[in-house]
Amino acid sequence: MKYQNYRNHRRFVVGYHIVTFLIVLLFIVGSIRSLLKATDDNLYSASLLVLVGFILLLMFFYLRIFALKAQDRAIRAEEKLRYFILTGKTLSTTITTRQIIGLRFASDDEFVSLVEKAEKENLSESEIKRSIKNWKPDHYRV
């Protein structure tokens, strides 16, 4: 991606978001069908496959959530440091993590004024991103 902006900044990985999710869902559907047709001889192994399918589904979601939480913590620390470097003051505690995540795309020229505007008007992450004029790309997102 050469130029990043509000419309194209979200990261979508087909292999993860579509292929892996569909494979896990197909595995769950197939294992449930197998469980429904199971006899006494293979009931235990069929039920274990259903359990494994749901474990995989939970892992699919939690792997993404955990990575995003770690990224959010890093972004919060980076943007607090950037605010301190630009202003010599600490970032207000009323600014939420979601607002800080939206502010990370703002260039240094508009960052401080957007922080003040976000705090004063309680802007959402999306509203902050839409009001950025000079988009600072982030190509290292999870």
Short mmCIF file of N, CA and C in Angstrom, two decimals, residues 2 11 15-16 31 56 63-64 70 76 82 95 101-102 106 117 130 135 139-140 142:
data_model
loop_
_atom_site.label_atom_id
_atom_site.label_comp_id
_atom_site.label_asym_id
_atom_site.label_seq_id
_atom_site.Cartn_x
_atom_site.Cartn_y
_atom_site.Cartn_z
N LYS A 2 0.81 2.02 -1.08
CA LYS A 2 1.68 3.19 -1.19
C LYS A 2 1.16 4.36 -0.35
N ARG A 11 -6.39 -3.25 8.03
CA ARG A 11 -5.63 -4.38 7.50
C ARG A 11 -6.52 -5.61 7.45
N GLY A 15 -5.93 -14.79 4.11
CA GLY A 15 -5.57 -16.11 4.63
C GLY A 15 -6.03 -16.33 6.06
N TYR A 16 -6.05 -15.26 6.85
CA TYR A 16 -6.49 -15.38 8.24
C TYR A 16 -7.99 -15.14 8.36
N SER A 31 -17.45 -32.07 12.14
CA SER A 31 -17.34 -32.84 13.39
C SER A 31 -18.71 -33.00 14.06
N LEU A 56 -10.49 -24.58 18.54
CA LEU A 56 -9.88 -23.85 17.41
C LEU A 56 -10.58 -22.52 17.15
N LEU A 63 -6.52 -15.24 19.59
CA LEU A 63 -5.21 -14.88 19.03
C LEU A 63 -5.25 -13.47 18.46
N ARG A 64 -6.32 -13.13 17.79
CA ARG A 64 -6.48 -11.80 17.21
C ARG A 64 -6.66 -10.75 18.31
N ALA A 70 -2.09 -6.07 22.70
CA ALA A 70 -0.66 -5.74 22.83
C ALA A 70 -0.32 -4.55 21.95
N ARG A 76 -0.48 3.26 22.67
CA ARG A 76 -0.72 4.21 23.77
C ARG A 76 0.60 4.77 24.29
N ARG A 82 5.09 10.73 22.16
CA ARG A 82 5.07 11.74 21.09
C ARG A 82 4.45 13.04 21.59
N ILE A 95 -8.24 11.34 27.90
CA ILE A 95 -8.17 10.78 26.55
C ILE A 95 -8.20 9.26 26.66
N ILE A 101 -5.64 5.66 19.75
CA ILE A 101 -5.44 4.81 18.57
C ILE A 101 -5.83 5.56 17.31
N GLY A 102 -6.88 6.35 17.37
CA GLY A 102 -7.26 7.17 16.22
C GLY A 102 -6.26 8.27 15.95
N ALA A 106 -2.32 10.82 12.88
CA ALA A 106 -2.18 12.26 12.66
C ALA A 106 -0.70 12.63 12.57
N LYS A 117 -8.83 18.80 20.60
CA LYS A 117 -10.18 18.73 20.04
C LYS A 117 -10.87 17.43 20.49
N ARG A 130 -11.25 10.59 10.66
CA ARG A 130 -11.83 11.34 9.53
C ARG A 130 -11.39 12.80 9.51
N TRP A 135 -2.31 12.41 6.74
CA TRP A 135 -2.31 11.04 7.27
C TRP A 135 -0.90 10.51 7.41
N HIS A 139 2.31 1.07 8.71
CA HIS A 139 2.40 -0.18 7.94
C HIS A 139 2.78 -1.37 8.80
N TYR A 140 2.93 -1.18 10.12
CA TYR A 140 3.36 -2.26 11.00
C TYR A 140 2.24 -2.73 11.91
N VAL A 142 -0.85 -4.95 13.39
CA VAL A 142 -1.12 -6.38 13.50
C VAL A 142 -2.40 -6.66 12.74
#
